Amino acid sequence: MLAITLLVLCAVGTQALDNGLARTPPMGWLIWERFRCNTNCKLDPNNCVSEKLVKEMADRMVEDGYKDVGYEYVNLDDCWSDKERDAQGRLQADPDRFPSGIKSLADYIHSRGLKMGIYGDYGTKTCAGYPGSLGHLQTDAQTFADWGIDMLKLDGCNSNVTTMKKGYPEMTKYLNATGRPILFSCSWPDYERAAKIPINYTLVADNCNIWRNYDDINDSWGSITGIIDYYDKTQDTLVPAAGPGHFNDPDMIVVGDQGINVNQANAQMAMWSIFAAPLLMSNDLRNIQPVYRDILQNKEVIRINQDPAGKMGKRVLTLGPKVDVWLRHLNPWETYAIVFLSQDTRPRTVSLKLEQLGLTYGFGYQLRDVINHKFIGYWTPGESHNYTMPATGVLMIYAYGNE
Ligand code: GLA
């Protein structure tokens, strides 16, 4: 009897996110890294945070092939709103930069077959000083649902971090209550990490579809490797937290921006795919070189990212200075993604037996280079082979058990 009562109490107490979203990592575009809080439309009409910019990105996503390979969300970030709430206490868009309002922008994005994301903050103000949701969580959840929003990133600036374990799940409850499936992106664990508060990833995964754990990305190789190194150090905690419906978010994809080269761009896509991470590009899709577009649209890499088992990969070996091997188990059994990641500034070759990675299937594996779209070979677990990585880049392999 006691057990049943406890079970019922637990069930009542659980307000887990039940939107059915993010069964595989979400893909889309997010304004922040590339366009920041550029609100000066007089000076820079084509690049300021505005409905015009967002519509242009939605158009590019459809017309330039991104939607066809799976990119779906078109997301605002900070600095979209007015500095004041409206007379009913609701958030409202900046009237000069979003003259048609957010609902109409969401309608436009939906009419293109895409989904729309928005940004809020759990504290009194957003990181850039716009109105926060503290004391308005329920109203804001309802407003976003009324507008037809499909994803919410809830940041954590200007708040008491010790209350997040209660406050973020409260927002989960309000989002559930709207009845609209809204993918919930939480910045909560990142703020707890920074405040040295222990992170309960079970609770996070119960309440959020994706969550940030580390510093903001910027358009540089140093920033990308900083994030990879953090994921490496904490993988024993992060890997078990991820799965269909709930994924770690190492932040935006900066491929197509101006700070990283082709090898580094392939490396970011490869590593974010090993991580089972969201692929949220932050770039200017109106102005992107074909080589970067091809990297963003590499179907073989995206297929690994979107593997239905939703398992996050991990570093399994370090082979000398600055060369690591990462492995992600894919569906079905005996199918893997392997990434040889080199942070060296010259090309490197290493020698390895597949069995060193735990690939011991007796009939051997077929190996494909998914970046250069080439068959590599059919190798058994005990043979030594050479693997070459470009300078600051990856060799990424799809390995499947020989039938
Ligand atoms: C924080 C977040 C970033 C971005 C900015 C906006 O720094 O981590 O991703 O949303 O706020 O001000």
Short mmCIF file of C-alpha atoms and ligand atoms in Angstrom, two decimals, residues 30 32 36-37 77-79 119 121 126-129 153 155-157 187 190-191 212 214-217 251-252, ligand 1:
data_model
loop_
_atom_site.label_atom_id
_atom_site.label_comp_id
_atom_site.label_asym_id
_atom_site.label_seq_id
_atom_site.Cartn_x
_atom_site.Cartn_y
_atom_site.Cartn_z
CA LEU A 30 20.19 30.77 -34.62
CA TRP A 32 23.20 35.09 -32.02
CA ARG A 36 24.66 39.50 -31.82
CA CYS A 37 22.73 42.44 -30.44
CA ASP A 77 18.02 35.23 -29.66
CA ASP A 78 18.44 38.22 -27.35
CA CYS A 79 17.49 41.78 -28.37
CA TYR A 119 14.70 33.64 -26.63
CA ASP A 121 15.63 34.78 -19.76
CA THR A 126 18.16 39.09 -20.40
CA CYS A 127 21.93 39.07 -20.75
CA ALA A 128 21.69 42.16 -22.97
CA GLY A 129 19.33 43.98 -20.60
CA LYS A 153 15.86 29.19 -25.38
CA ASP A 155 18.83 31.99 -20.68
CA GLY A 156 19.86 32.58 -17.06
CA CYS A 157 21.43 36.04 -16.70
CA SER A 187 20.93 27.42 -20.17
CA ASP A 190 25.89 26.28 -17.69
CA TYR A 191 24.98 28.77 -14.97
CA ARG A 212 23.96 24.43 -22.62
CA TYR A 214 29.65 25.60 -21.21
CA ASP A 215 30.88 28.99 -22.42
CA ASP A 216 29.46 30.81 -25.44
CA ILE A 217 31.03 29.83 -28.72
CA ASP A 251 26.45 25.81 -28.70
CA MET A 252 26.13 27.02 -32.27
C1 GLA B 1 24.28 34.47 -23.21
C2 GLA B 1 24.05 33.18 -23.98
C3 GLA B 1 24.31 33.41 -25.45
C4 GLA B 1 23.38 34.52 -25.96
C5 GLA B 1 23.57 35.78 -25.14
C6 GLA B 1 22.53 36.83 -25.47
O1 GLA B 1 25.61 34.86 -23.22
O2 GLA B 1 24.87 32.16 -23.50
O3 GLA B 1 24.10 32.23 -26.18
O4 GLA B 1 22.06 34.07 -25.88
O5 GLA B 1 23.48 35.50 -23.74
O6 GLA B 1 22.68 38.01 -24.75
#
